[in-house]
């Protein structure tokens, strides 16, 4: 005879109650985990950065190259073709091995032109390259 509840006529019928003890155990474990992890997830790491008075790390003026959306390359107001730009980079890097190239690129400039300029600069001795951006 299977276990169950006897009705008034003495016949077995299935047990109709749900045992909630395992479910309560799981819920309590989850609650404890969330109580422990919630403060760690809510707080970000706060760092107080030191302040230092001193000069800028950049000791020389960077060579600024402007890329227009039409693909033209300018240094100052002068437009340079690829060969002349390569010679200019080579001369500038020989005069100053720590030269920094700063690229001012329009957001509409094709990526291909930026990649070509990076390659040209690195092939002609310029190793330090930065990009000009604006904060949103």
Coordinates of C-alpha atoms in Angstrom, one line a residue:
X1 CA 0.0 0.0 0.0
X2 CA 1.4 3.4 -1.0
X3 CA 1.6 6.1 1.6
X4 CA -1.0 8.8 1.4
X5 CA -4.0 10.1 3.2
X6 CA -6.9 7.9 4.1
X7 CA -10.3 9.4 3.4
X8 CA -13.4 8.7 5.5
X9 CA -14.1 5.6 3.5
X10 CA -10.6 4.2 4.2
X11 CA -9.3 4.4 0.7
X12 CA -5.9 5.9 -0.1
X13 CA -5.7 9.0 -2.1
X14 CA -2.5 10.8 -3.2
X15 CA -0.7 13.3 -0.9
X16 CA -1.8 16.7 -2.1
X17 CA 0.6 18.8 -0.1
X18 CA 3.9 20.2 -1.5
X19 CA 7.0 19.9 0.6
X20 CA 8.3 23.5 0.7
X21 CA 11.3 22.8 2.9
X22 CA 13.9 22.3 0.1
X23 CA 12.6 25.4 -1.7
X24 CA 12.9 27.5 1.5
X25 CA 16.4 26.2 2.0
X26 CA 17.4 27.3 -1.5
X27 CA 15.8 30.7 -1.1
X28 CA 17.6 31.3 2.2
X29 CA 21.0 30.4 0.6
X30 CA 20.3 32.7 -2.3
X31 CA 19.3 35.5 0.1
X32 CA 22.5 35.1 2.1
X33 CA 24.6 35.2 -1.1
X34 CA 22.9 38.4 -2.2
X35 CA 23.3 40.0 1.2
X36 CA 27.0 39.3 1.1
X37 CA 27.5 40.3 -2.5
X38 CA 25.3 43.4 -2.7
X39 CA 27.7 45.8 -0.9
X40 CA 30.6 44.6 -3.1
X41 CA 28.6 45.2 -6.3
X42 CA 27.2 48.6 -5.2
X43 CA 30.5 50.2 -4.3
X44 CA 33.0 51.0 -6.9
X45 CA 36.7 51.3 -6.2
X46 CA 37.5 54.8 -5.0
X47 CA 41.0 56.0 -5.5
X48 CA 42.3 59.3 -4.5
X49 CA 44.9 60.3 -7.1
X50 CA 47.9 62.2 -6.0
X51 CA 48.5 65.7 -7.1
X52 CA 51.9 66.8 -8.4
X53 CA 53.2 70.1 -9.5
X54 CA 55.5 70.0 -12.4
X55 CA 56.0 70.3 -16.0
X56 CA 54.2 68.5 -18.7
X57 CA 55.6 65.2 -19.7
X58 CA 55.8 66.3 -23.3
X59 CA 59.0 68.4 -23.7
X60 CA 58.7 69.1 -27.4
X61 CA 56.0 70.4 -29.5
X62 CA 54.3 67.6 -31.4
X63 CA 54.2 67.6 -35.2
X64 CA 50.5 68.1 -36.0
X65 CA 49.1 66.5 -39.1
X66 CA 45.5 67.2 -40.1
X67 CA 43.5 64.7 -42.2
X68 CA 40.5 66.1 -44.0
X69 CA 37.4 64.1 -45.1
X70 CA 38.4 64.4 -48.7
X71 CA 41.7 62.6 -47.9
X72 CA 44.1 65.5 -48.1
X73 CA 46.8 65.8 -45.6
X74 CA 48.0 69.1 -44.1
X75 CA 50.8 70.2 -41.8
X76 CA 49.9 73.7 -40.7
X77 CA 48.2 75.2 -43.8
X78 CA 50.4 73.4 -46.4
X79 CA 48.9 70.4 -48.2
X80 CA 51.4 67.4 -48.6
X81 CA 51.3 64.6 -51.1
X82 CA 52.5 61.1 -49.9
X83 CA 56.1 61.4 -51.1
X84 CA 56.6 64.9 -49.7
X85 CA 55.0 63.8 -46.4
X86 CA 57.4 60.8 -46.2
X87 CA 60.4 63.1 -46.7
X88 CA 59.0 65.5 -44.1
X89 CA 58.5 62.7 -41.6
X90 CA 62.0 61.4 -42.2
X91 CA 63.7 64.8 -41.8
X92 CA 61.7 65.6 -38.7
X93 CA 62.4 62.2 -37.0
X94 CA 66.2 62.6 -37.8
X95 CA 66.2 66.1 -36.2
X96 CA 64.3 64.8 -33.1
X97 CA 64.2 61.1 -32.4
X98 CA 61.6 61.6 -29.7
X99 CA 59.2 63.5 -32.0
X100 CA 55.5 63.0 -31.3
X101 CA 53.1 62.9 -34.2
X102 CA 49.7 64.3 -33.4
X103 CA 46.9 63.4 -35.8
X104 CA 43.9 65.7 -36.1
X105 CA 41.4 63.6 -38.1
X106 CA 37.9 64.6 -39.0
X107 CA 35.3 62.0 -38.0
X108 CA 34.3 61.7 -41.6
X109 CA 37.9 60.8 -42.7
X110 CA 38.1 57.3 -44.2
X111 CA 39.9 54.8 -41.9
X112 CA 42.0 53.8 -44.9
X113 CA 43.7 57.3 -44.9
X114 CA 44.4 57.1 -41.2
X115 CA 45.9 53.7 -41.5
X116 CA 48.1 54.9 -44.5
X117 CA 49.3 57.9 -42.4
X118 CA 50.2 55.7 -39.5
X119 CA 52.1 53.3 -41.7
X120 CA 53.9 56.2 -43.4
X121 CA 54.9 57.7 -40.1
X122 CA 56.2 54.5 -38.6
X123 CA 58.1 53.6 -41.8
X124 CA 59.9 57.0 -41.7
X125 CA 61.1 56.8 -38.1
X126 CA 58.2 58.3 -36.0
X127 CA 57.3 55.9 -33.2
X128 CA 55.3 58.2 -30.9
X129 CA 51.8 58.9 -32.3
X130 CA 48.8 60.4 -30.7
X131 CA 45.3 61.3 -31.8
X132 CA 43.4 64.5 -31.0
X133 CA 39.9 64.0 -29.7
X134 CA 37.2 66.1 -28.1
X135 CA 35.3 65.3 -25.0
X136 CA 31.6 64.7 -25.6

